XYZ file of C-alpha atoms in Angstrom:
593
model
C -14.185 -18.815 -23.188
C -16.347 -21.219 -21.540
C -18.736 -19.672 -18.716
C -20.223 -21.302 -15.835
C -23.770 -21.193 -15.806
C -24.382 -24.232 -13.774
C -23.375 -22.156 -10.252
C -25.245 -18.819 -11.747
C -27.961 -18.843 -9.597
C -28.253 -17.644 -5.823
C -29.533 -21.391 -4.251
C -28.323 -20.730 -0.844
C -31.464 -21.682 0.575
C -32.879 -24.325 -1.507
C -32.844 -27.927 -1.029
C -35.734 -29.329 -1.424
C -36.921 -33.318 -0.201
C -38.740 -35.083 -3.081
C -42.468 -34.180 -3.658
C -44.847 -36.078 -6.171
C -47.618 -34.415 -8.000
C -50.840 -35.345 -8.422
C -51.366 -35.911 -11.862
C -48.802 -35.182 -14.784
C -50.068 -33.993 -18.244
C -48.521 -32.270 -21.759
C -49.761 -29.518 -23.351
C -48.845 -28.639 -26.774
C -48.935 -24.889 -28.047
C -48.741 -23.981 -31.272
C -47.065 -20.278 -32.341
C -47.226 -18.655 -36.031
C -46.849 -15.316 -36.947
C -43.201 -14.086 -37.104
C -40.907 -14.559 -39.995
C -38.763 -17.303 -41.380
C -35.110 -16.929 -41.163
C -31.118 -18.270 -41.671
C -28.018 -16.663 -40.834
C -24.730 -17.700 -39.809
C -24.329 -18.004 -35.722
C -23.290 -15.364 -33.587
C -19.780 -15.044 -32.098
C -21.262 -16.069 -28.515
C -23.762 -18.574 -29.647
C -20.583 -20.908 -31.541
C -18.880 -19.758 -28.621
C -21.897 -21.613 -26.369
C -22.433 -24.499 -28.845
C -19.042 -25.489 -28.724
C -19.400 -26.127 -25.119
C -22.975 -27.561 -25.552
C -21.706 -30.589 -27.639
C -18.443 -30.874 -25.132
C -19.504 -30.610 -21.678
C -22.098 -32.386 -19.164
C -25.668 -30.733 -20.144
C -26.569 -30.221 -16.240
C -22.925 -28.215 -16.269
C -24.237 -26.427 -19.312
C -27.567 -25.626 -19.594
C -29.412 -23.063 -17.862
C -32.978 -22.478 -15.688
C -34.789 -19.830 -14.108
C -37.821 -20.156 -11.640
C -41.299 -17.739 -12.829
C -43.865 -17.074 -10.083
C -47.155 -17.051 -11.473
C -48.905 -14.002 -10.043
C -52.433 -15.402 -8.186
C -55.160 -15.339 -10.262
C -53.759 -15.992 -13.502
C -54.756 -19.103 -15.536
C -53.240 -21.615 -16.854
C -54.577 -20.639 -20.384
C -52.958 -16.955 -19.664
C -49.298 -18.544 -18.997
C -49.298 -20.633 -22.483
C -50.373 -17.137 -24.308
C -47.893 -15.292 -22.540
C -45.133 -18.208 -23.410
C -46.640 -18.523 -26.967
C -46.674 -14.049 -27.148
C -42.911 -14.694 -26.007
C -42.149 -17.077 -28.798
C -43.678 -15.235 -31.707
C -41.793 -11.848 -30.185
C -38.066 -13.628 -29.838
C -37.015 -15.169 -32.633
C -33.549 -16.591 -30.633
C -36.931 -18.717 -29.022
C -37.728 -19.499 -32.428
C -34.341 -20.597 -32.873
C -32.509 -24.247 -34.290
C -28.923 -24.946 -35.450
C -29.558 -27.806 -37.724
C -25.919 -29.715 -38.622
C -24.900 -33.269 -40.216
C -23.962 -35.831 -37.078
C -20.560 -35.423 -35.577
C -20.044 -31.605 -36.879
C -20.989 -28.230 -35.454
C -23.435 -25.998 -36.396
C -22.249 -22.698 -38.645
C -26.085 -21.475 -39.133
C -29.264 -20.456 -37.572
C -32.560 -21.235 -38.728
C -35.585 -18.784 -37.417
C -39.340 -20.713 -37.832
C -42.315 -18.913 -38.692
C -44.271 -20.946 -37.108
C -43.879 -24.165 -34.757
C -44.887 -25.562 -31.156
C -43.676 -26.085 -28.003
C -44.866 -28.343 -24.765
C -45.341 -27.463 -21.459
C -45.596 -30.088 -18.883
C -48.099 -29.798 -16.054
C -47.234 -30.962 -12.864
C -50.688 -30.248 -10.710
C -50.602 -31.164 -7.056
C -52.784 -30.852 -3.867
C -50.264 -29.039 -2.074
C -47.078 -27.595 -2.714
C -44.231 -28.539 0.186
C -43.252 -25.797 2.810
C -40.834 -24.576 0.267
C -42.413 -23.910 -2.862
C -39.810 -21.812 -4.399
C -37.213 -24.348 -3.589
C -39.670 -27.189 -5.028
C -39.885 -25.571 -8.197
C -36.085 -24.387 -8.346
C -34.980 -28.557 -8.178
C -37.680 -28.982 -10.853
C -35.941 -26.961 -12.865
C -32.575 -27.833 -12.012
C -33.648 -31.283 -13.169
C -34.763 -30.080 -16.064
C -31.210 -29.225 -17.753
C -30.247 -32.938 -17.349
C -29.625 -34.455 -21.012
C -28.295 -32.173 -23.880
C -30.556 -30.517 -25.827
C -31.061 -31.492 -29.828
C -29.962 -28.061 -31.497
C -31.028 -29.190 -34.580
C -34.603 -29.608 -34.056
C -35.896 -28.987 -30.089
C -37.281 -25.999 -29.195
C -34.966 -24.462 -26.670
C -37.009 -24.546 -23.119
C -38.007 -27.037 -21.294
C -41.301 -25.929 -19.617
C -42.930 -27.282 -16.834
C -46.034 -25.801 -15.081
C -46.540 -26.209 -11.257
C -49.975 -26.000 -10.422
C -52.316 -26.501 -7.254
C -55.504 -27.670 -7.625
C -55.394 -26.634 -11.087
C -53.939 -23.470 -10.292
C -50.649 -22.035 -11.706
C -48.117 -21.315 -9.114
C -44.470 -21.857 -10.772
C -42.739 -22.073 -14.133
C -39.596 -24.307 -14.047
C -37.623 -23.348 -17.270
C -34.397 -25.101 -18.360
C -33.042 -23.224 -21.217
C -30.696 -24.442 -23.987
C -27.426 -22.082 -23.633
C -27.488 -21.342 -27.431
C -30.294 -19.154 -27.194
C -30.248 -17.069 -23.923
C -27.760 -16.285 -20.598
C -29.121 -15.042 -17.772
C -29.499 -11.429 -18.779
C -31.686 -13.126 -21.691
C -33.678 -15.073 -18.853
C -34.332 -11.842 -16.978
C -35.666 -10.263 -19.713
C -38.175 -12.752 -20.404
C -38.636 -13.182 -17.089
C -39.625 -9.807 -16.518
C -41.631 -9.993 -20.052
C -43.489 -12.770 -18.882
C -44.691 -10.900 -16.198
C -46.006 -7.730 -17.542
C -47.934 -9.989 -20.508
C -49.741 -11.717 -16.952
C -50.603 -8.212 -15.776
C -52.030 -7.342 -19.176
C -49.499 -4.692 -20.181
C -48.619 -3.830 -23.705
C -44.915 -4.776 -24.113
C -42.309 -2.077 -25.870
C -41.397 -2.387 -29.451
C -37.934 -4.432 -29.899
C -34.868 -2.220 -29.573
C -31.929 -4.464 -29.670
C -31.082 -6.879 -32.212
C -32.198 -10.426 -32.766
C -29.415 -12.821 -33.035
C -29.409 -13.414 -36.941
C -28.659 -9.297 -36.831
C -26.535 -9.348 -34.651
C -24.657 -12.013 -36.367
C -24.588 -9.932 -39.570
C -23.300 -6.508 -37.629
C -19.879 -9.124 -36.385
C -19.041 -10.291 -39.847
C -18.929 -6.392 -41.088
C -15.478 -5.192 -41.358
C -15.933 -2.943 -38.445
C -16.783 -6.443 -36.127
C -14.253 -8.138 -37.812
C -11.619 -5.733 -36.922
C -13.189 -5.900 -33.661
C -12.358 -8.989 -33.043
C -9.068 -9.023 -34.532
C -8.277 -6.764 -32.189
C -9.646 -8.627 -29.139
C -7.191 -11.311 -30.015
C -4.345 -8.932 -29.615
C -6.093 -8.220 -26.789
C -6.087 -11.394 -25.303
C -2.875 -12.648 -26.318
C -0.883 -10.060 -24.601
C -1.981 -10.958 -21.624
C -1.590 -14.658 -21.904
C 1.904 -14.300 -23.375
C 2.881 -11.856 -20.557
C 0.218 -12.581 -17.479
C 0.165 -15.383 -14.752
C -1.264 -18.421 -16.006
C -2.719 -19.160 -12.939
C -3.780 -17.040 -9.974
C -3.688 -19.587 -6.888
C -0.025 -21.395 -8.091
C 0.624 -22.233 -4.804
C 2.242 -26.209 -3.278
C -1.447 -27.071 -2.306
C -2.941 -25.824 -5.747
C -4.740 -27.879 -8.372
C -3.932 -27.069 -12.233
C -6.604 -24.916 -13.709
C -7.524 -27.353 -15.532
C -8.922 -29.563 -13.219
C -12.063 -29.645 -11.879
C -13.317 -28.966 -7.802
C -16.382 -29.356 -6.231
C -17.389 -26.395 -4.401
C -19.963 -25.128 -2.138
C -21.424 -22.072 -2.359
C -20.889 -19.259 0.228
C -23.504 -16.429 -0.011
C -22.594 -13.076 1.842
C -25.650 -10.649 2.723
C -24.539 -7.467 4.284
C -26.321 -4.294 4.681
C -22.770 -2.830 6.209
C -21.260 -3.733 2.923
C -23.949 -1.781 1.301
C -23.378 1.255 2.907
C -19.845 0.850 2.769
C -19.897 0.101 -1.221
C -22.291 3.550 -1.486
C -19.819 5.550 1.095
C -16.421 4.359 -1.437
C -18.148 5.067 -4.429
C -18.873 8.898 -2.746
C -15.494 9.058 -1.331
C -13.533 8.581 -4.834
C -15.950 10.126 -7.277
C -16.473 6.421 -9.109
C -19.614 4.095 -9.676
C -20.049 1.178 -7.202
C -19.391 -1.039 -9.672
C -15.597 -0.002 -10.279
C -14.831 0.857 -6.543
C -16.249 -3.235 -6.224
C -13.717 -4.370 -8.680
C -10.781 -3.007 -7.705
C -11.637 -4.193 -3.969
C -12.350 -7.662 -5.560
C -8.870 -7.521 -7.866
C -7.306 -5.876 -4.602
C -8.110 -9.186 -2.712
C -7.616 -11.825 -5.214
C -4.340 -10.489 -5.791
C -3.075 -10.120 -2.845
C -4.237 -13.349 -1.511
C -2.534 -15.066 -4.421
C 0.169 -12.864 -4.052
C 0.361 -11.830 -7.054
C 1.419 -8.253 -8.615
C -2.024 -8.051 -10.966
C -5.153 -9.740 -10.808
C -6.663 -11.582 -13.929
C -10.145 -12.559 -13.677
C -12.934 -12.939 -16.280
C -16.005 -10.403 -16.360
C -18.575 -12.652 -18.415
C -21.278 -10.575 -18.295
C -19.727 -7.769 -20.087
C -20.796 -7.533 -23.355
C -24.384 -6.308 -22.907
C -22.716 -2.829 -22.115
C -24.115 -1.521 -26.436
C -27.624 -0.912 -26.644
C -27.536 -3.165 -29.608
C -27.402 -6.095 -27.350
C -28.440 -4.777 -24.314
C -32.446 -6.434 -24.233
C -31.467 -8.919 -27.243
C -33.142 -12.581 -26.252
C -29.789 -14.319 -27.210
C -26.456 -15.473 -25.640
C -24.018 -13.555 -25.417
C -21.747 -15.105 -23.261
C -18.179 -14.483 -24.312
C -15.807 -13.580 -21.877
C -13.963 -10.015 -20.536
C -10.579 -10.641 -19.253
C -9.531 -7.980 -17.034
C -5.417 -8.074 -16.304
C -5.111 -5.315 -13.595
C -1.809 -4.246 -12.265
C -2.244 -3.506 -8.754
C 1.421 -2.250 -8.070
C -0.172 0.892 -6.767
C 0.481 2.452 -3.312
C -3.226 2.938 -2.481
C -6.502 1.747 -2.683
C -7.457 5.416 -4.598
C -5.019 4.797 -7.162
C -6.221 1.109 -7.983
C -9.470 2.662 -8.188
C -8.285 5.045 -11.114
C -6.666 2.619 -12.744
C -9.572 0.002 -12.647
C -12.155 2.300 -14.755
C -9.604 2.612 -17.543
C -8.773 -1.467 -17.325
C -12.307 -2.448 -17.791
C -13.538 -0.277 -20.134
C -10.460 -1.610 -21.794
C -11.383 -5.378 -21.028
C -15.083 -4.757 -22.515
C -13.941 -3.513 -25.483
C -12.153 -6.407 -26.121
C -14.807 -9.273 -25.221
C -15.919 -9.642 -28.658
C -14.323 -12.668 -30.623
C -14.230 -15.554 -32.706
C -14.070 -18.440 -29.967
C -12.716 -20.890 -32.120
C -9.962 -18.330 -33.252
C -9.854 -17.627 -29.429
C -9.127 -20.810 -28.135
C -6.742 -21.984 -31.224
C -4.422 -19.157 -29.854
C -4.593 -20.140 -26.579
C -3.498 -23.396 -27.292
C -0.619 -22.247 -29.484
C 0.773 -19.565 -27.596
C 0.631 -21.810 -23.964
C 2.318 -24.314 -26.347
C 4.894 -21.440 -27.409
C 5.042 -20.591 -23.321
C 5.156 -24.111 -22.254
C 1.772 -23.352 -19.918
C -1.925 -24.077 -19.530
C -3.297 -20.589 -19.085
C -6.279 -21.300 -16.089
C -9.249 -19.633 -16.155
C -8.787 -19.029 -12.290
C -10.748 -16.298 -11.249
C -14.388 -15.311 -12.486
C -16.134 -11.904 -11.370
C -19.941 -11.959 -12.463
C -21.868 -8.875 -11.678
C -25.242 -9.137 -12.792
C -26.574 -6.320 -9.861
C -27.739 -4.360 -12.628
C -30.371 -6.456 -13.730
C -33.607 -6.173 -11.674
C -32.771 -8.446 -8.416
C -36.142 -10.017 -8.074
C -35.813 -11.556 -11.713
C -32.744 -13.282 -10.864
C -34.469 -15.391 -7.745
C -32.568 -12.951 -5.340
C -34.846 -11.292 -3.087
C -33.656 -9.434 -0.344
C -33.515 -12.037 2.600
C -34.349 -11.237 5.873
C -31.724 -13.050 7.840
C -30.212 -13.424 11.589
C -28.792 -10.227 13.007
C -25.450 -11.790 11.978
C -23.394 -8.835 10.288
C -22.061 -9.766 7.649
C -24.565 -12.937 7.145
C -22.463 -15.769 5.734
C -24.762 -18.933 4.637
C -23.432 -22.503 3.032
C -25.035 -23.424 0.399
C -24.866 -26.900 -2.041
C -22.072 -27.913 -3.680
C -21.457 -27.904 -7.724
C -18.825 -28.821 -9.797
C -16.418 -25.809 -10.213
C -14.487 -25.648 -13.526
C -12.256 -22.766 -11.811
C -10.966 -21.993 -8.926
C -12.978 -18.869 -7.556
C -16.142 -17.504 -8.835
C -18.517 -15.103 -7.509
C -21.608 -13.399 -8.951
C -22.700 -10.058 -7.235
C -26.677 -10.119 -7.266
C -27.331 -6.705 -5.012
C -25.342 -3.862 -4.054
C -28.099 -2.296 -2.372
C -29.467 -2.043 0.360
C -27.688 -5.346 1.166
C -24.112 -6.486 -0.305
C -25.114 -9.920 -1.718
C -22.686 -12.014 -3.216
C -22.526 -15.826 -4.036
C -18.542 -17.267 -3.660
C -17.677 -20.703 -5.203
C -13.616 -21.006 -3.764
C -11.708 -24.324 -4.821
C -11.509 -26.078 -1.496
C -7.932 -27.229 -2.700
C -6.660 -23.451 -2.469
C -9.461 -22.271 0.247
C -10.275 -23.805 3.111
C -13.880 -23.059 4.633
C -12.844 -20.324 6.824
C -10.403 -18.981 4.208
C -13.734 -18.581 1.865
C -15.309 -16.990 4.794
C -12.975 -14.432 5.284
C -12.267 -13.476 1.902
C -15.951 -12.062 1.727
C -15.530 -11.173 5.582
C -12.339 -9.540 4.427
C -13.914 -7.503 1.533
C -16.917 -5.893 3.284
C -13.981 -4.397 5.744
C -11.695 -3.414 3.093
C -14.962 -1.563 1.852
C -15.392 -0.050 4.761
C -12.523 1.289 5.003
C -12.321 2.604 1.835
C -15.288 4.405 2.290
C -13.835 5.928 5.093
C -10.108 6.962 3.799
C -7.389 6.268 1.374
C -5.954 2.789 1.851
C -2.416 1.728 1.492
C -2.263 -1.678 -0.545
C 0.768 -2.658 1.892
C -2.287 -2.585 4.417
C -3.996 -5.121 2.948
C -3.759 -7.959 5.275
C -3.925 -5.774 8.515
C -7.133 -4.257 6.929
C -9.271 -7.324 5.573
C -7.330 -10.111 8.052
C -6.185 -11.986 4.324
C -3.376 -13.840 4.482
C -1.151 -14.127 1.195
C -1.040 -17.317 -0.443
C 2.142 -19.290 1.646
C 4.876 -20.479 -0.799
C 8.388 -22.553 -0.228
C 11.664 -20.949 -0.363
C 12.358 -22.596 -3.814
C 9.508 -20.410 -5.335
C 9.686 -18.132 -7.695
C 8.573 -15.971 -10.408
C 9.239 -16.636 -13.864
C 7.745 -15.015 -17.166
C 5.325 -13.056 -14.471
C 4.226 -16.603 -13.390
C 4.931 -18.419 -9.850
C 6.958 -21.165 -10.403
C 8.851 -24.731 -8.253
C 11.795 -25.399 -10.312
C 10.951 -28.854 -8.074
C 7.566 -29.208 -9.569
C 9.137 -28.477 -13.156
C 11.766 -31.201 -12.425
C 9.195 -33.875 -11.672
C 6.750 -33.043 -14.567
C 9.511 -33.054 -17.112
C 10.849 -36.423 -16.018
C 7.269 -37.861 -16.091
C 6.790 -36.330 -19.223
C 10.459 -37.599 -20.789
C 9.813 -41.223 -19.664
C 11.717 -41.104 -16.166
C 15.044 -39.753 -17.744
C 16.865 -38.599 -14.904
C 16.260 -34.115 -14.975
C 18.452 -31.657 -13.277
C 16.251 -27.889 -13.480
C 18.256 -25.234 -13.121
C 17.614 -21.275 -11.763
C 19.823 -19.033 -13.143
C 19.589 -15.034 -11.819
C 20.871 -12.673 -13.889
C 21.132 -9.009 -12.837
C 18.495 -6.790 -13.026
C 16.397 -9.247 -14.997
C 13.924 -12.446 -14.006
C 14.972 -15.740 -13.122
C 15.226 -18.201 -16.083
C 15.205 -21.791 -16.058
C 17.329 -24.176 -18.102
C 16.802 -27.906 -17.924
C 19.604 -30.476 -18.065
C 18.167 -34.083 -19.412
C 20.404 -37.550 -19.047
C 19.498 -38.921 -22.823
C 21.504 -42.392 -22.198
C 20.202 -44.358 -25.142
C 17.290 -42.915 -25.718
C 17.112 -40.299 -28.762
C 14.932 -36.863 -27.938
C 15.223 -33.665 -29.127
C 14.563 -30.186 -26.932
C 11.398 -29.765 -28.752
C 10.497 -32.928 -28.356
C 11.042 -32.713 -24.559
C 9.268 -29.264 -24.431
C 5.474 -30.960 -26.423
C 5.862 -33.481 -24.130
C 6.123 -31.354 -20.848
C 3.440 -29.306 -22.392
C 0.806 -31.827 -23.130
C 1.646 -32.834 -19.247
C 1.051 -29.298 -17.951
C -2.648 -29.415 -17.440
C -2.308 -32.447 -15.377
C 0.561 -31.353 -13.195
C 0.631 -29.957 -9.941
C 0.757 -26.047 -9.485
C 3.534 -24.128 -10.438
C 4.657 -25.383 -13.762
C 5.789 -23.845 -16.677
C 8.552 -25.546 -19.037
C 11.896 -24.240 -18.633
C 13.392 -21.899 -21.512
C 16.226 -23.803 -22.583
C 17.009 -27.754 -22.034
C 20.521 -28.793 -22.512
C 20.920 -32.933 -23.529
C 23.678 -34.817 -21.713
C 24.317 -38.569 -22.534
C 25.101 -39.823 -18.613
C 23.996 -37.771 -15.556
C 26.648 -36.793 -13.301
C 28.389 -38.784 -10.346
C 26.865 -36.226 -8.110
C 23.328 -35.114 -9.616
C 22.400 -32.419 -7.255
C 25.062 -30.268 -8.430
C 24.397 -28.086 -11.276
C 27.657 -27.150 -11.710
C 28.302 -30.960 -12.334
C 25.429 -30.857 -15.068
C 27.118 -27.960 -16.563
C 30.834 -29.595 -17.348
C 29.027 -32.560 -18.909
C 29.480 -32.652 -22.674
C 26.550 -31.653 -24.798
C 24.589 -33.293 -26.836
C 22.043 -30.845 -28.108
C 20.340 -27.847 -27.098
C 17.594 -25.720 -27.773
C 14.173 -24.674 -26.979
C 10.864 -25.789 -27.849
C 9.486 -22.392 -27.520
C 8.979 -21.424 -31.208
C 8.714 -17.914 -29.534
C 10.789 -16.036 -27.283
C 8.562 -14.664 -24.543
């Protein structure tokens, strides 16, 4: 799946005005020493590369911030970054490939250089950290040349000759933002003259090897089962709601950081409380929310940084940014129960978050195609609290005596409609929100994180009932007309179908039909006026499907359509649609769901 790196980063309090430096030179450092070496690509770095050559490169590319500690030179920083180099061969790294194809190797140099651009000033602004963070962030403009470029762009803040600040933009192929921790923290300890550790995870040509083995292929075989249950069976989007936006469609978002030290201790007293780690007792609150403010029956939501759980990857300078879809049922009665059920439901989701992306996204298309959907990737959870907090940029921030602390932050393009990375879980509660302002309006996105740190707190303090919920956290469910309803496990307007499908047959006049049967779902059956035109139902169902993506919330293609030559002299009857003679029928589905 495609991640979002360009809103990974807490930048809450950064924005910067303009600064010039002094004077602007480029050093060039050579490295030699490791070893030369080719290998096909690893499952996440084709998974990476595919969305390196498709999307914006300031969407897509990463950076990181270094503080220089005082004292150290400038010739100390380019032997830590050339130590770095000769140590990480994903740093060493190019995916050469003929123009207009994709890359299905990965060549390791031996030897090579790098530059680092030196930005030296007189003075750094009142915000230096936020100076150097925008250098960076400028830095990922314009895609990087996989073939051939070495895969950071360095620059060098100094003062008065003195290092203060790397800026780092990182090509996506070779590191996420575990990756830039590590080196991060690497970088560090190479300043303060320590001996760094022997490797103990693999390097990405390895790792590459250990996936095509029968035991990784089977592996990912079975996280396409995996994932293809729960996209033949799960809602295709969270937030299908009147004022929703298809998945597909992008939102710009600002970010809305919570810091709360009563969230902290609440997170610590749940975790007590149910006999669970933090991390699971924060799930199932966050899958308790989501849910229930979409008003939904489970929550799906993707869990990108999953797969560093095996020691194998765990400190490997790579990418390894595939997806973990959690699909958690939350039909429980309490807040305990969910709890249970989480730990089961994401050890299940990690096992599963190893694939073959272009396998991956080939079923997706078919089996939304089969479904007559566009499965969203709605809802991202990234906790990253694990990794040491200060190598992330997220220091603890000594705020107002508001409780919780809720802060604004810059906008960015959102290519979902909720994300949220968790950066601390103690002593403070610190997470970052992006929330699609077409489904959340400011004060909604405040109170969803308002909402959580009380539903925390109460769990730490007793059992919750999930019929609570709203009385609890003060989260309203997601507000829907009467003509809503569920279909396939999916919210669905038989309205909404009706107008994509007669946009999508040409303006033929469309009847949509709900038909109840007993003790089963609602099914839908759509009634098209052919006149002179020829079409077929599986004709009618591509062409609602290829419309899907682009149409409003709440549409999935009916399972049956019935063709009619002449609508009837009074089309909002359905029993008058049903006497008409038929032409053909059918559905496009080429599978039953």
């Amino acid at each position: 799946m495609t991640p979002t790196p360009a809103v990974g980063k807490d930048t809450m309090h950064r924005n910067p005005q303009p600064f010039t430096p002094t004077t602007t030179t480029t050093v060039t450092v050579a490295y030699a020493g490791g070893d030369e070496r080719r290998g096909p690509l690893t499952m996440g770095q084709a998974n990476m590369i595919r969305c390196i050559l498709r999307d914006d490169p300031t969407h897509i590319n990463i950076h990181d911030v270094w503080p220089v500690p005082e004292g150290a030179t400038s010739a100390a920083v380019t032997d830590a970054l050339r130590a770095l180099a000769v140590r990480h061969e994903g740093l060493r790294t190019t995916f050469p490939h003929p123009p207009g194809s994709a890359p299905v190797d990965q060549v390791v140099a031996a030897e090579g250089t790098f530059t680092v651009t030196v930005l030296d000033h007189s003075e750094l602004p009142a915000d230096p950290a936020g100076y150097a963070e925008s250098v960076a962030r400028a830095a990922r403009a314009g895609r990087f040349a996989l073939e051939r470029e070495f895969p950071l762009r360095i620059t060098l803040l100094t003062v008065a000759g003195q290092p203060a600040y790397l800026a780092l933009a990182f090509s996506h192929a070779v590191a996420d933002a575990s990756a830039m921790a590590i080196l991060r923290e690497e970088f560090a300890e190479l300043l303060a003259g320590k001996e760094l550790p022997g490797l103990t995870s693999l390097p990405p040509v390895d790792l590459a090897a250990v996936e095509a083995s029968p035991a990784g292929l089977r592996k990912s075989e079975a996280s396409l089962r995996y994932w293809e249950r729960i996209l033949r069976t799960g809602p295709q989007e969270m937030f299908a709601e009147p004022r929703g936006r298809r998945p597909g469609t992008d939102e710009e978002a600002r970010q809305l950081t919570l810091r709360s030290r009563r969230g902290g201790r609440a997170l610590a007293g749940a975790a007590r409380r149910t006999g669970h780690p933090e991390a699971t007792v924060l799930m199932a609150a966050w899958c308790a929310l989501v849910a229930h403010r979409a008003g939904q029956d489970s929550c799906v939501t993707a869990v990108p940084s999953a797969n560093r759980f095996h020691a194998r990857v765990a400190r490997s300078v790579t990418t390894t940014s595939q997806d973990a879809l959690l699909h958690l049922d939350v039909r429980v009665p309490t807040f305990d129960a969910l709890v249970a059920r989480t730990w089961g439901a994401v050890l299940n989701a990690y096992r599963h978050s190893q694939f073959d992306s272009v396998r991956l996204w080939e079923m997706i298309d078919r089996v939304t195609a089969e479904r007559g959907s566009h499965f969203g990737r709605d809802v991202v959870f990234n906790d990253v609290s694990a990794l040491p907090a200060p190598l992330l940029g997220t220091d603890m921030q000594n705020g107002g005596d508001a409780e919780p602390e809720l802060t604004w932050g810059p906008p960015q393009a959102l290519p979902t409609r909720m994300l949220a990375f968790t950066y601390r879980t103690t002593p403070q509660l610190h997470i970052s929100l992006w929330a699609a302002p077409s489904v959340f309006t400011p004060e909604e996105a405040e109170g969803f994180l308002s909402g959580l740190v009380l539903l925390l707190e109460a769990a730490a303090a007793g059992d919750v009932p999930m019929e609570a919920l709203a009385e609890v956290t003060g989260v309203r469910p997601a507000e829907r007309g009467p003509d809503w309803l569920r279909v396939d496990g999916c919210w669905v307007s038989p309205d909404a179908v009706r107008e994509a499908l007669g946009r999508a047959v040409g303006g033929l006049p469309v009847r949509v039909q709900v038909t109840e049967a007993s003790g089963a779902e609602p099914y839908l059956t759509a009634y098209i006026a052919l006149g002179d035109t020829s079409l077929t139902p599986a004709e009618a169902h591509r062409a609602l499907t290829a419309l899907v993506p682009a149409a409003g919330s709440g549409v999935l293609a009916p399972h049956r359509y019935v063709l009619v030559e002449n609508p009837p002299a009074e089309p909002d009857r359905s029993d008058a649609w049903r006497r008409l003679n038929t032409i053909d029928e059918g559905t496009g589905r080429s599978r039953q769901v």
